[in-house]
Tab-separated table of C-alpha atoms and ligand atoms in Angstrom:
chain	number	residue	atom	x	y	z
S	29	MET	CA	16.549	-97.482	131.037
S	30	GLY	CA	19.717	-99.414	132.214
S	31	ASN	CA	22.529	-101.071	130.955
S	32	VAL	CA	23.122	-104.588	129.388
S	33	THR	CA	25.805	-107.365	129.795
S	34	VAL	CA	25.688	-110.070	126.779
S	35	ILE	CA	27.683	-113.240	127.944
S	36	GLY	CA	27.820	-117.095	126.731
S	37	ALA	CA	25.956	-119.489	128.815
S	38	GLN	CA	27.387	-122.475	127.298
S	39	TRP	CA	30.712	-123.263	125.920
S	40	GLY	CA	30.850	-120.238	123.564
S	41	ASP	CA	29.240	-119.941	120.044
S	42	GLU	CA	25.781	-119.472	121.239
S	43	GLY	CA	25.247	-116.141	118.688
S	44	LYS	CA	26.755	-113.671	121.129
S	45	GLY	CA	27.608	-111.514	118.147
S	46	LYS	CA	24.666	-111.612	116.261
S	47	ILE	CA	22.253	-110.620	119.620
S	48	VAL	CA	25.107	-107.561	120.396
S	49	ASP	CA	24.570	-106.439	116.958
S	50	TRP	CA	20.819	-106.585	116.960
S	51	LEU	CA	20.876	-104.295	120.344
S	52	ALA	CA	23.899	-102.556	119.566
S	53	SER	CA	21.867	-100.019	117.684
S	54	ARG	CA	19.717	-98.892	120.716
S	55	ALA	CA	23.067	-98.977	122.744
S	56	ASP	CA	25.440	-95.647	123.095
S	57	MET	CA	28.511	-97.450	123.896
S	58	VAL	CA	29.786	-101.469	123.213
S	59	VAL	CA	32.228	-102.671	125.466
S	60	ARG	CA	34.192	-105.960	125.461
S	61	PHE	CA	35.986	-106.681	128.762
S	62	GLN	CA	37.585	-110.117	128.719
S	63	GLY	CA	38.764	-112.860	126.173
S	64	GLY	CA	40.938	-112.083	122.875
S	65	HIS	CA	40.876	-112.860	119.217
S	66	ASN	CA	40.290	-116.059	120.283
S	67	ALA	CA	36.501	-115.186	120.078
S	68	GLY	CA	34.597	-115.292	116.758
S	69	HIS	CA	31.600	-113.617	116.594
S	70	THR	CA	29.614	-113.579	113.330
S	71	LEU	CA	27.070	-110.885	112.529
S	72	VAL	CA	24.528	-110.975	109.052
S	73	VAL	CA	23.343	-107.813	108.316
S	74	GLU	CA	21.359	-107.874	105.187
S	75	GLY	CA	22.865	-110.921	103.762
S	76	LYS	CA	26.665	-109.881	104.229
S	77	THR	CA	28.495	-111.070	106.954
S	78	TYR	CA	31.164	-110.070	109.125
S	79	LYS	CA	33.262	-111.823	111.113
S	80	LEU	CA	34.712	-110.307	114.493
S	81	SER	CA	37.194	-111.193	116.684
S	82	LEU	CA	38.637	-108.428	118.883
S	83	LEU	CA	36.390	-105.725	117.786
S	84	PRO	CA	33.046	-105.121	119.540
S	85	SER	CA	30.297	-106.086	117.556
S	86	GLY	CA	29.005	-102.383	118.176
S	87	ILE	CA	31.440	-101.429	114.941
S	88	VAL	CA	29.384	-102.691	112.656
S	89	THR	CA	26.276	-100.603	113.511
S	90	GLY	CA	28.343	-97.522	113.982
S	91	THR	CA	28.075	-97.591	117.899
S	92	PRO	CA	31.181	-95.927	119.896
S	93	SER	CA	33.006	-99.279	120.709
S	94	VAL	CA	35.409	-100.162	123.174
S	95	VAL	CA	38.226	-102.326	124.019
S	96	GLY	CA	38.356	-102.787	127.835
S	97	ASN	CA	41.942	-103.542	130.147
S	98	GLY	CA	40.581	-107.114	130.328
S	99	VAL	CA	40.881	-108.221	127.125
S	100	VAL	CA	43.950	-109.118	125.924
S	101	LEU	CA	45.396	-107.871	122.556
S	102	ASP	CA	46.842	-108.714	119.935
S	103	PRO	CA	48.302	-105.490	117.772
S	104	TRP	CA	48.892	-106.955	114.653
S	105	ALA	CA	45.545	-109.118	114.753
S	106	LEU	CA	43.968	-105.516	115.720
S	107	LYS	CA	45.653	-104.177	112.766
S	108	SER	CA	44.372	-106.796	110.078
S	109	GLU	CA	40.865	-107.152	111.790
S	110	VAL	CA	40.128	-103.300	111.516
S	111	GLU	CA	41.927	-103.650	107.817
S	112	ARG	CA	39.423	-106.576	106.551
S	113	ILE	CA	36.580	-104.831	107.956
S	114	ARG	CA	37.338	-101.555	106.760
S	115	ASP	CA	37.298	-103.411	103.212
S	116	GLN	CA	33.660	-104.575	103.864
S	117	GLY	CA	32.848	-100.759	104.161
S	118	VAL	CA	32.181	-100.484	108.187
S	119	GLU	CA	34.200	-96.739	109.614
S	120	VAL	CA	36.652	-97.831	112.129
S	121	THR	CA	38.129	-94.520	113.339
S	122	PRO	CA	39.724	-93.238	116.884
S	123	GLU	CA	35.984	-91.808	117.632
S	124	LEU	CA	34.546	-94.917	117.543
S	125	LEU	CA	37.211	-97.615	118.241
S	126	MET	CA	38.467	-96.814	121.782
S	127	VAL	CA	41.379	-99.159	123.209
S	128	ALA	CA	42.219	-99.254	126.888
S	129	ASP	CA	45.729	-97.988	127.471
S	130	ASN	CA	46.388	-100.279	129.986
S	131	CYS	CA	45.620	-103.726	128.055
S	132	PRO	CA	48.017	-106.201	127.891
S	133	LEU	CA	49.599	-107.349	124.612
S	134	ILE	CA	49.705	-110.794	123.189
S	135	LEU	CA	52.820	-111.016	121.521
S	136	PRO	CA	54.262	-113.504	119.121
S	137	ILE	CA	56.370	-115.031	122.052
S	138	HIS	CA	52.805	-115.934	123.299
S	139	ARG	CA	51.406	-117.807	120.486
S	140	ASP	CA	54.769	-119.599	120.145
S	141	LEU	CA	54.410	-120.977	123.770
S	142	ASP	CA	50.551	-121.749	123.368
S	143	ALA	CA	51.661	-123.719	120.364
S	144	LEU	CA	54.617	-125.389	122.089
S	145	ARG	CA	52.833	-126.552	125.298
S	146	GLU	CA	49.541	-127.633	123.226
S	147	ASP	CA	52.088	-129.901	120.635
S	148	ALA	CA	53.868	-130.937	123.980
S	149	SER	CA	50.576	-132.069	125.792
S	150	GLY	CA	49.558	-135.367	124.233
S	151	ALA	CA	46.134	-136.485	125.235
S	152	GLY	CA	46.319	-133.528	127.846
S	153	LYS	CA	45.611	-131.073	125.073
S	154	ILE	CA	43.294	-128.278	126.040
S	155	GLY	CA	42.789	-127.918	122.004
S	156	THR	CA	43.232	-123.995	122.543
S	157	THR	CA	42.910	-121.367	119.561
S	158	ARG	CA	46.882	-121.261	119.515
S	159	ARG	CA	46.715	-117.668	119.799
S	160	GLY	CA	48.294	-116.879	122.640
S	161	ILE	CA	45.538	-116.359	125.231
S	162	GLY	CA	46.646	-118.152	127.833
S	163	PRO	CA	50.097	-117.407	127.858
S	164	ALA	CA	49.430	-113.370	127.877
S	165	TYR	CA	47.068	-113.705	130.863
S	166	GLU	CA	49.561	-115.617	132.706
S	167	ASP	CA	52.166	-112.998	131.814
S	168	LYS	CA	49.597	-110.031	132.916
S	169	VAL	CA	49.544	-111.671	136.367
S	170	GLY	CA	52.819	-112.399	136.656
S	171	ARG	CA	53.083	-108.741	136.376
S	172	ARG	CA	55.608	-109.439	132.855
S	173	ALA	CA	53.037	-108.034	130.259
S	174	ILE	CA	54.134	-104.972	127.802
S	175	ARG	CA	50.775	-102.698	127.746
S	176	VAL	CA	49.517	-100.614	125.188
S	177	CYS	CA	50.521	-97.522	127.170
S	178	ASP	CA	54.105	-98.888	127.198
S	179	LEU	CA	53.851	-98.384	122.824
S	180	ALA	CA	54.064	-94.847	123.479
S	181	ASP	CA	57.892	-94.366	124.778
S	182	LEU	CA	59.718	-97.832	123.722
S	183	GLY	CA	62.457	-96.133	125.145
S	184	ASP	CA	61.536	-97.062	128.567
S	185	LEU	CA	60.877	-101.145	127.317
S	186	ASP	CA	64.133	-102.836	128.563
S	187	PRO	CA	63.737	-103.120	132.341
S	188	MET	CA	60.181	-104.725	131.035
S	189	LEU	CA	61.892	-106.904	128.150
S	190	ASP	CA	64.561	-108.068	131.075
S	191	ARG	CA	61.524	-109.417	133.323
S	192	LEU	CA	59.747	-110.782	130.551
S	193	CYS	CA	62.384	-112.776	128.773
S	194	ALA	CA	63.973	-114.033	131.765
S	195	HIS	CA	60.638	-116.258	132.089
S	196	HIS	CA	60.428	-116.917	128.598
S	197	ASP	CA	63.992	-117.938	127.847
S	198	ALA	CA	64.042	-120.272	130.524
S	199	LEU	CA	60.469	-121.537	129.472
S	200	ARG	CA	61.848	-121.589	125.865
S	201	ALA	CA	65.266	-123.258	126.445
S	202	GLY	CA	62.769	-126.269	128.315
S	203	PHE	CA	61.112	-126.833	124.735
S	204	ASN	CA	64.664	-126.623	123.056
S	205	GLU	CA	63.763	-123.031	121.332
S	206	PRO	CA	66.166	-120.415	121.117
S	207	PRO	CA	66.033	-117.175	123.395
S	208	VAL	CA	63.619	-114.242	122.759
S	209	ASP	CA	65.014	-112.117	119.713
S	210	ARG	CA	64.697	-108.659	121.871
S	211	ARG	CA	65.387	-106.920	118.652
S	212	ARG	CA	63.216	-108.437	116.388
S	213	LEU	CA	60.646	-107.895	119.243
S	214	LYS	CA	61.510	-104.091	120.099
S	215	ASN	CA	61.313	-103.797	115.844
S	216	ASP	CA	57.888	-105.073	115.721
S	217	LEU	CA	56.590	-103.356	118.368
S	218	ALA	CA	58.019	-100.064	116.972
S	219	GLU	CA	56.318	-100.558	113.612
S	220	ILE	CA	53.009	-101.670	115.357
S	221	ALA	CA	52.969	-98.748	117.543
S	222	GLY	CA	52.005	-95.922	115.098
S	223	PHE	CA	48.713	-98.247	114.154
S	224	VAL	CA	47.628	-98.929	117.703
S	225	LEU	CA	48.195	-95.530	119.541
S	226	PRO	CA	45.580	-93.300	117.770
S	227	PHE	CA	42.864	-95.466	119.564
S	228	ALA	CA	44.437	-95.913	122.996
S	229	ARG	CA	42.958	-93.882	125.975
S	230	PRO	CA	42.077	-94.141	129.049
S	231	VAL	CA	38.415	-95.956	128.415
S	232	TRP	CA	37.491	-96.019	131.903
S	233	ARG	CA	36.803	-91.899	131.758
S	234	GLU	CA	34.796	-92.779	128.624
S	235	ILE	CA	32.633	-95.394	130.392
S	236	ASP	CA	32.351	-93.101	133.531
S	237	ASN	CA	31.212	-90.111	131.494
S	238	ALA	CA	28.658	-92.274	129.968
S	239	ARG	CA	27.195	-93.468	133.233
S	240	ARG	CA	27.004	-89.804	134.384
S	241	ASN	CA	25.407	-89.285	131.276
S	242	GLY	CA	22.745	-91.819	131.486
S	243	LYS	CA	24.008	-93.218	128.393
S	244	ARG	CA	23.168	-97.094	127.828
S	245	ILE	CA	26.190	-99.454	127.910
S	246	LEU	CA	26.262	-102.774	126.111
S	247	PHE	CA	28.792	-105.082	127.280
S	248	GLU	CA	29.706	-107.640	125.440
S	249	GLY	CA	31.390	-111.177	126.570
S	250	ALA	CA	33.218	-113.631	124.684
S	251	GLN	CA	33.472	-117.424	125.470
S	252	GLY	CA	30.918	-118.826	127.910
S	253	VAL	CA	30.366	-119.460	131.390
S	254	LEU	CA	31.421	-123.295	130.865
S	255	LEU	CA	34.700	-121.886	129.614
S	256	ASP	CA	35.394	-119.452	132.632
S	257	VAL	CA	38.631	-120.364	134.483
S	258	ASP	CA	37.029	-120.750	137.597
S	259	HIS	CA	33.600	-121.858	136.915
S	260	GLY	CA	33.925	-124.078	133.949
S	261	THR	CA	35.081	-127.540	133.080
S	262	TYR	CA	38.775	-127.044	134.038
S	263	PRO	CA	41.127	-127.713	132.419
S	264	PHE	CA	39.375	-127.625	129.350
S	265	VAL	CA	38.505	-123.703	129.504
S	266	THR	CA	39.707	-120.406	128.800
S	267	SER	CA	42.070	-118.501	130.411
S	268	SER	CA	39.634	-115.523	131.633
S	269	ASN	CA	36.563	-115.250	133.688
S	270	THR	CA	33.498	-115.251	131.488
S	271	VAL	CA	30.942	-114.143	134.157
S	272	ALA	CA	29.059	-111.120	134.183
S	273	GLY	CA	31.000	-110.405	137.337
S	274	THR	CA	34.111	-109.630	135.105
S	275	VAL	CA	32.255	-106.405	133.492
S	276	ALA	CA	34.054	-104.511	136.639
S	277	SER	CA	37.076	-105.584	136.753
S	278	GLY	CA	37.783	-105.799	132.653
S	279	SER	CA	36.853	-102.296	131.644
S	280	GLY	CA	36.994	-100.089	134.966
S	281	THR	CA	33.418	-99.658	136.086
S	282	GLY	CA	31.671	-100.865	139.593
S	283	PRO	CA	29.463	-104.190	139.159
S	284	SER	CA	26.186	-102.532	139.382
S	285	ALA	CA	27.123	-100.991	135.854
S	286	ALA	CA	26.504	-104.777	134.455
S	287	GLY	CA	22.606	-104.325	134.393
S	288	PHE	CA	20.277	-106.645	132.975
S	289	VAL	CA	22.400	-110.286	132.110
S	290	LEU	CA	21.459	-111.794	128.955
S	291	GLY	CA	22.633	-114.992	128.757
S	292	ILE	CA	23.181	-116.025	125.189
S	293	THR	CA	21.761	-119.810	124.847
S	294	LYS	CA	21.918	-121.776	121.931
S	295	ALA	CA	18.808	-124.312	121.745
S	296	TYR	CA	20.936	-127.567	121.520
S	297	THR	CA	24.965	-127.967	122.730
S	298	THR	CA	28.392	-127.161	120.958
S	299	ARG	CA	31.858	-127.065	121.845
S	300	VAL	CA	34.995	-126.959	119.916
S	301	GLY	CA	38.316	-128.256	121.553
S	302	SER	CA	38.879	-130.813	124.024
S	303	GLY	CA	37.170	-131.562	127.372
S	304	PRO	CA	33.536	-133.230	128.900
S	305	PHE	CA	30.736	-132.807	126.698
S	306	PRO	CA	27.966	-135.139	128.860
S	307	THR	CA	25.087	-134.514	125.792
S	308	GLU	CA	27.708	-135.198	122.993
S	309	GLN	CA	26.050	-137.099	120.156
S	310	ASP	CA	28.661	-138.087	118.276
S	311	ASN	CA	26.255	-139.880	115.296
S	312	ASP	CA	23.645	-138.908	112.886
S	313	VAL	CA	21.592	-136.473	115.679
S	314	GLY	CA	24.908	-134.483	115.871
S	315	GLN	CA	26.027	-134.772	112.185
S	316	THR	CA	22.271	-133.334	111.208
S	317	LEU	CA	22.740	-130.700	114.545
S	318	GLY	CA	26.207	-129.473	112.841
S	319	THR	CA	25.130	-129.379	109.228
S	320	ARG	CA	21.856	-127.353	109.877
S	321	GLY	CA	23.544	-125.385	112.273
S	322	ARG	CA	26.546	-124.661	110.186
S	323	GLU	CA	28.933	-125.333	113.418
S	324	PHE	CA	32.634	-124.695	112.218
S	325	GLY	CA	34.529	-122.572	114.669
S	326	THR	CA	34.558	-118.661	113.092
S	327	VAL	CA	38.509	-118.425	114.451
S	328	THR	CA	40.029	-121.967	113.432
S	329	GLY	CA	37.637	-123.638	110.938
S	330	ARG	CA	37.250	-126.615	113.399
S	331	LYS	CA	33.994	-128.790	113.153
S	332	ARG	CA	32.228	-127.900	116.563
S	333	ARG	CA	30.835	-131.005	118.632
S	334	CYS	CA	27.134	-131.087	118.559
S	335	GLY	CA	24.705	-132.714	121.164
S	336	TRP	CA	21.444	-132.315	123.046
S	337	PHE	CA	20.389	-129.313	124.937
S	338	ASP	CA	21.736	-129.799	128.650
S	339	ALA	CA	19.594	-127.998	131.278
S	340	VAL	CA	21.691	-129.045	134.184
S	341	LEU	CA	24.548	-126.562	132.660
S	342	VAL	CA	22.733	-124.098	131.410
S	343	ARG	CA	21.079	-124.182	135.060
S	344	GLN	CA	24.051	-123.800	136.503
S	345	ALA	CA	25.536	-121.240	133.914
S	346	VAL	CA	22.686	-118.982	134.918
S	347	ALA	CA	23.518	-119.045	138.391
S	348	VAL	CA	27.021	-118.731	138.322
S	349	GLY	CA	27.098	-116.256	135.681
S	350	GLY	CA	24.445	-114.043	136.924
S	351	VAL	CA	22.279	-114.424	134.213
S	352	THR	CA	19.129	-112.318	134.517
S	353	GLY	CA	17.111	-113.613	131.088
S	354	ILE	CA	18.453	-115.484	128.410
S	355	ALA	CA	18.180	-115.052	124.601
S	356	LEU	CA	17.563	-118.484	122.753
S	357	THR	CA	19.233	-118.770	119.575
S	358	LYS	CA	18.977	-121.361	116.580
S	359	LEU	CA	15.550	-122.490	117.590
S	360	ASP	CA	15.383	-123.022	113.810
S	361	VAL	CA	18.621	-125.807	113.653
S	362	LEU	CA	15.811	-127.971	115.217
S	363	ASP	CA	12.949	-127.623	112.872
S	364	THR	CA	12.980	-130.971	111.184
S	365	LEU	CA	13.723	-133.518	114.137
S	366	ASP	CA	10.577	-135.578	115.383
S	367	THR	CA	12.134	-136.030	118.474
S	368	VAL	CA	13.993	-133.572	120.853
S	369	LYS	CA	15.742	-134.129	123.794
S	370	VAL	CA	16.684	-132.245	126.941
S	371	CYS	CA	19.203	-133.751	129.523
S	372	THR	CA	17.208	-132.899	133.062
S	373	GLY	CA	19.517	-134.434	135.234
S	374	TYR	CA	23.178	-136.953	135.479
S	375	LYS	CA	23.611	-140.003	137.022
S	376	LEU	CA	27.514	-140.411	138.707
S	377	ASP	CA	27.621	-144.191	140.048
S	378	GLY	CA	23.685	-144.664	139.988
S	379	GLN	CA	23.329	-141.463	142.163
S	380	ASP	CA	21.297	-138.554	140.815
S	381	LEU	CA	23.095	-135.389	140.605
S	382	ASP	CA	21.527	-132.105	139.329
S	383	TYR	CA	24.746	-130.064	138.709
S	384	LEU	CA	27.919	-130.383	137.445
S	385	PRO	CA	30.761	-131.592	139.521
S	386	ALA	CA	33.904	-129.850	139.883
S	387	HIS	CA	36.101	-132.906	139.552
S	388	ALA	CA	37.015	-133.042	135.606
S	389	ALA	CA	37.078	-136.923	135.799
S	390	ASP	CA	33.273	-136.699	137.673
S	391	GLN	CA	32.775	-134.368	134.625
S	392	ALA	CA	33.700	-137.045	132.016
S	393	ARG	CA	31.965	-139.743	133.853
S	394	VAL	CA	28.647	-138.161	134.355
S	395	GLU	CA	25.662	-140.150	132.149
S	396	PRO	CA	22.802	-137.406	131.391
S	397	VAL	CA	19.272	-138.101	131.976
S	398	PHE	CA	16.838	-137.271	129.085
S	399	GLU	CA	13.319	-135.893	128.449
S	400	GLU	CA	12.089	-136.499	125.003
S	401	ILE	CA	9.626	-134.008	123.406
S	402	LYS	CA	7.914	-134.437	120.193
S	403	GLY	CA	9.763	-132.230	117.769
S	404	TRP	CA	7.349	-129.300	115.990
S	405	GLU	CA	8.892	-130.526	112.613
S	406	ALA	CA	7.899	-127.142	110.666
S	407	SER	CA	9.622	-124.110	110.091
S	408	THR	CA	10.669	-121.267	112.689
S	409	GLU	CA	13.186	-119.799	110.342
S	410	GLY	CA	12.941	-116.550	110.258
S	411	ALA	CA	10.080	-116.303	112.619
S	412	ARG	CA	9.913	-112.719	114.203
S	413	SER	CA	6.989	-112.844	116.708
S	414	TRP	CA	5.406	-116.033	119.112
S	415	ALA	CA	2.910	-115.934	116.594
S	416	ASP	CA	4.917	-117.191	113.656
S	417	LEU	CA	6.191	-120.105	116.038
S	418	PRO	CA	4.109	-123.419	115.757
S	419	ALA	CA	2.808	-124.649	119.407
S	420	ARG	CA	5.271	-127.735	119.931
S	421	ALA	CA	8.351	-125.153	119.364
S	422	ILE	CA	6.529	-122.527	121.832
S	423	LYS	CA	5.981	-125.751	124.245
S	424	TYR	CA	9.948	-126.313	124.020
S	425	VAL	CA	11.139	-122.961	124.794
S	426	ARG	CA	8.424	-123.140	128.064
S	427	ARG	CA	10.276	-126.396	129.060
S	428	ILE	CA	13.677	-124.776	128.842
S	429	GLU	CA	12.814	-121.988	130.681
S	430	GLU	CA	11.387	-123.966	133.475
S	431	LEU	CA	14.267	-126.387	133.606
S	432	ILE	CA	16.918	-123.927	134.037
S	433	ARG	CA	15.044	-121.251	136.384
S	434	CYS	CA	15.383	-118.316	133.949
S	435	PRO	CA	12.891	-116.443	131.633
S	436	VAL	CA	13.679	-116.111	127.703
S	437	ALA	CA	13.800	-112.446	127.000
S	438	LEU	CA	14.956	-113.021	123.316
S	439	VAL	CA	14.622	-115.776	120.558
S	440	SER	CA	16.875	-115.663	117.665
S	441	THR	CA	15.470	-117.827	114.394
S	442	SER	CA	18.042	-117.272	112.034
S	443	PRO	CA	21.627	-115.779	111.436
S	444	GLU	CA	19.971	-112.499	110.040
S	445	ARG	CA	19.798	-109.218	112.552
S	446	ASP	CA	16.271	-108.916	112.580
S	447	ASP	CA	15.043	-112.708	112.339
S	448	THR	CA	14.650	-112.014	116.018
S	449	ILE	CA	11.473	-112.423	118.613
S	450	LEU	CA	11.458	-109.830	121.344
S	451	VAL	CA	9.797	-111.133	124.337
S	452	ARG	CA	11.091	-108.915	126.965
S	453	ASP	CA	13.523	-105.712	126.488
S	454	PRO	CA	16.651	-106.193	128.142
S	455	PHE	CA	17.316	-102.394	128.187
S	456	ALA	CA	13.807	-102.009	130.205
S	457	GLY	CA	15.853	-103.869	133.021
H	506	GDP	P1	29.596	-116.255	119.067
H	506	GDP	O1	30.595	-116.652	119.103
H	506	GDP	O2	28.769	-116.633	120.462
H	506	GDP	O3	29.098	-114.884	118.680
H	506	GDP	O4	28.849	-117.023	117.752
H	506	GDP	P2	29.532	-117.318	116.534
H	506	GDP	O5	29.422	-116.518	115.671
H	506	GDP	O6	30.844	-117.921	116.673
H	506	GDP	O7	28.439	-118.869	116.120
H	506	GDP	C1	27.271	-119.065	115.840
H	506	GDP	C2	26.938	-118.995	114.465
H	506	GDP	O8	25.485	-119.210	114.331
H	506	GDP	C3	26.902	-117.932	113.402
H	506	GDP	O9	27.452	-118.605	112.336
H	506	GDP	C4	25.631	-117.217	113.250
H	506	GDP	O10	25.306	-116.311	112.225
H	506	GDP	C5	24.687	-117.895	113.543
H	506	GDP	N1	23.484	-117.823	113.979
H	506	GDP	C6	23.295	-116.828	115.269
H	506	GDP	N2	21.779	-117.075	115.489
H	506	GDP	C7	21.198	-118.020	114.752
H	506	GDP	C8	20.073	-118.432	114.597
H	506	GDP	O11	19.299	-118.096	115.266
H	506	GDP	N3	19.547	-119.826	113.606
H	506	GDP	C9	20.697	-119.931	112.843
H	506	GDP	N4	20.638	-120.739	111.794
H	506	GDP	N5	21.904	-119.406	112.882
H	506	GDP	C10	22.041	-118.325	113.721
H	507	IMO	P1	33.353	-117.088	121.383
H	507	IMO	O1	33.488	-116.043	121.796
H	507	IMO	C1	34.042	-121.619	121.406
H	507	IMO	C2	37.890	-122.462	123.335
H	507	IMO	C3	38.884	-123.112	122.709
H	507	IMO	C4	39.676	-124.257	123.960
H	507	IMO	C5	39.609	-123.309	125.153
H	507	IMO	C6	40.837	-122.516	125.653
H	507	IMO	O2	33.363	-117.178	119.870
H	507	IMO	O3	32.238	-118.023	121.943
H	507	IMO	P2	42.094	-120.430	124.568
H	507	IMO	O4	42.631	-120.228	123.023
H	507	IMO	O5	40.563	-119.592	124.749
H	507	IMO	O6	43.102	-120.727	125.353
H	507	IMO	O7	41.235	-122.004	124.262
H	507	IMO	O8	38.515	-122.531	124.743
H	507	IMO	N1	37.084	-121.230	122.931
H	507	IMO	C7	36.143	-120.960	122.331
H	507	IMO	N2	35.414	-122.148	122.108
H	507	IMO	N3	33.891	-119.933	121.137
H	507	IMO	C8	34.943	-118.861	121.787
H	507	IMO	O9	34.796	-118.061	121.730
H	507	IMO	C9	36.170	-119.957	122.188
H	507	IMO	N4	37.106	-119.092	122.515
H	507	IMO	C10	37.815	-120.079	123.299
H	507	IMO	O10	38.310	-124.211	121.530
H	507	IMO	O11	38.972	-125.230	123.770
H	508	MG	MG1	32.080	-117.902	118.430
């Protein structure tokens, strides 16, 4: 039995949380390896809903959960999420939650900068979650970050703050903002340190031990391949690599640890924030998908843009993301439609195109070529086996597999944990 890596194969919100939760009871450890609290993962267990942003989705099943070094961690957001989830009756102890001591922190100045930049960008704004994700990753790569381990000895902080503030004060001045209030920042960090430090440790050792002892690790991705900073719809992307390759650098293990890569894929397409979306349906169809699929952001409450399934994009995500098999989610949302469309290719300046070009202006101009499929107009909601699916729904799933060149391993038919069809066990490789 091997490891499993879950990644989003579209623009996020594909249902990763539900699937990770479903798989978590059979895993020995769940590891987040990138992103931060820009993620919003929803789990529904026996009618009870859990919304997680930073905590790995394994926490709800009591599976040991790790926040890897590839994540950017807002310690105040961590505290409020842990408190919220504890109030829902979930146990969160240092035995169950482990945070990488080399994880960079998101500070209030990162949140400030994210919002200042978005507000100043006019039509060029990215539509970020304004949680400071981008600025925190910039400081990590710029070697200015304060990390979890630094909270243990705040006496050593001054030279780091010199470097960090020299950079931020210059940026803030450009926005007519006062310099960083260093005293307040240090006080805030001193206050939160006591909450974070009991969870902090060299998690790479836990992962190494788990691997040496043949334990099953489930790596939980955030966002989706089309939001990957290299492979996504740049610049309308997040600031981390969301592909399966990030498992290794983002948690402190080798690339072979990723195991079976399960690409979570919605049976249609959604996106939050700005950027190109070739199959977007800004009409009644989009409205129906949004209403039936309850497409409102978990993190910001923003309405998600909705459109038809784009096989070109998912085929590309399968290739660059390293996907072994997909989990097709939200099939039930299409139940009432008499016709379902799938994008099989693009036209750009009269030419056929079977991939999304890199240039942002071209991405915005491609026109989708649709194939029409007769809808099944019957309920798939809550189906737990192939036998429960209408023949035309099965035909839709099979056509998607063919177009994206990747087999379906799971099908999800409602938000509930157990409303899931297992086609091929990802842990079996
Ligand atoms: P994530 O970010 O990939 O974890 O996805 P989100 O939790 O942000 O958004 C997915 C939404 O769809 C959540 O509200 C889930 O409860 C819900 N969901 C997941 N799978 C299904 C499904 O198969 N059918 C329906 N109707 N809803 C689903
Ligand atoms: P989950 O894990 C959907 C989008 C934002 C914005 C862009 C950049 O729930 O699938 P950022 O705050 O990361 O700098 O924003 O990325 N975005 C997501 N969209 N699901 C997510 O996470 C997202 N995380 C970021 O809307 O367009
Ligand atoms: Mg989400």
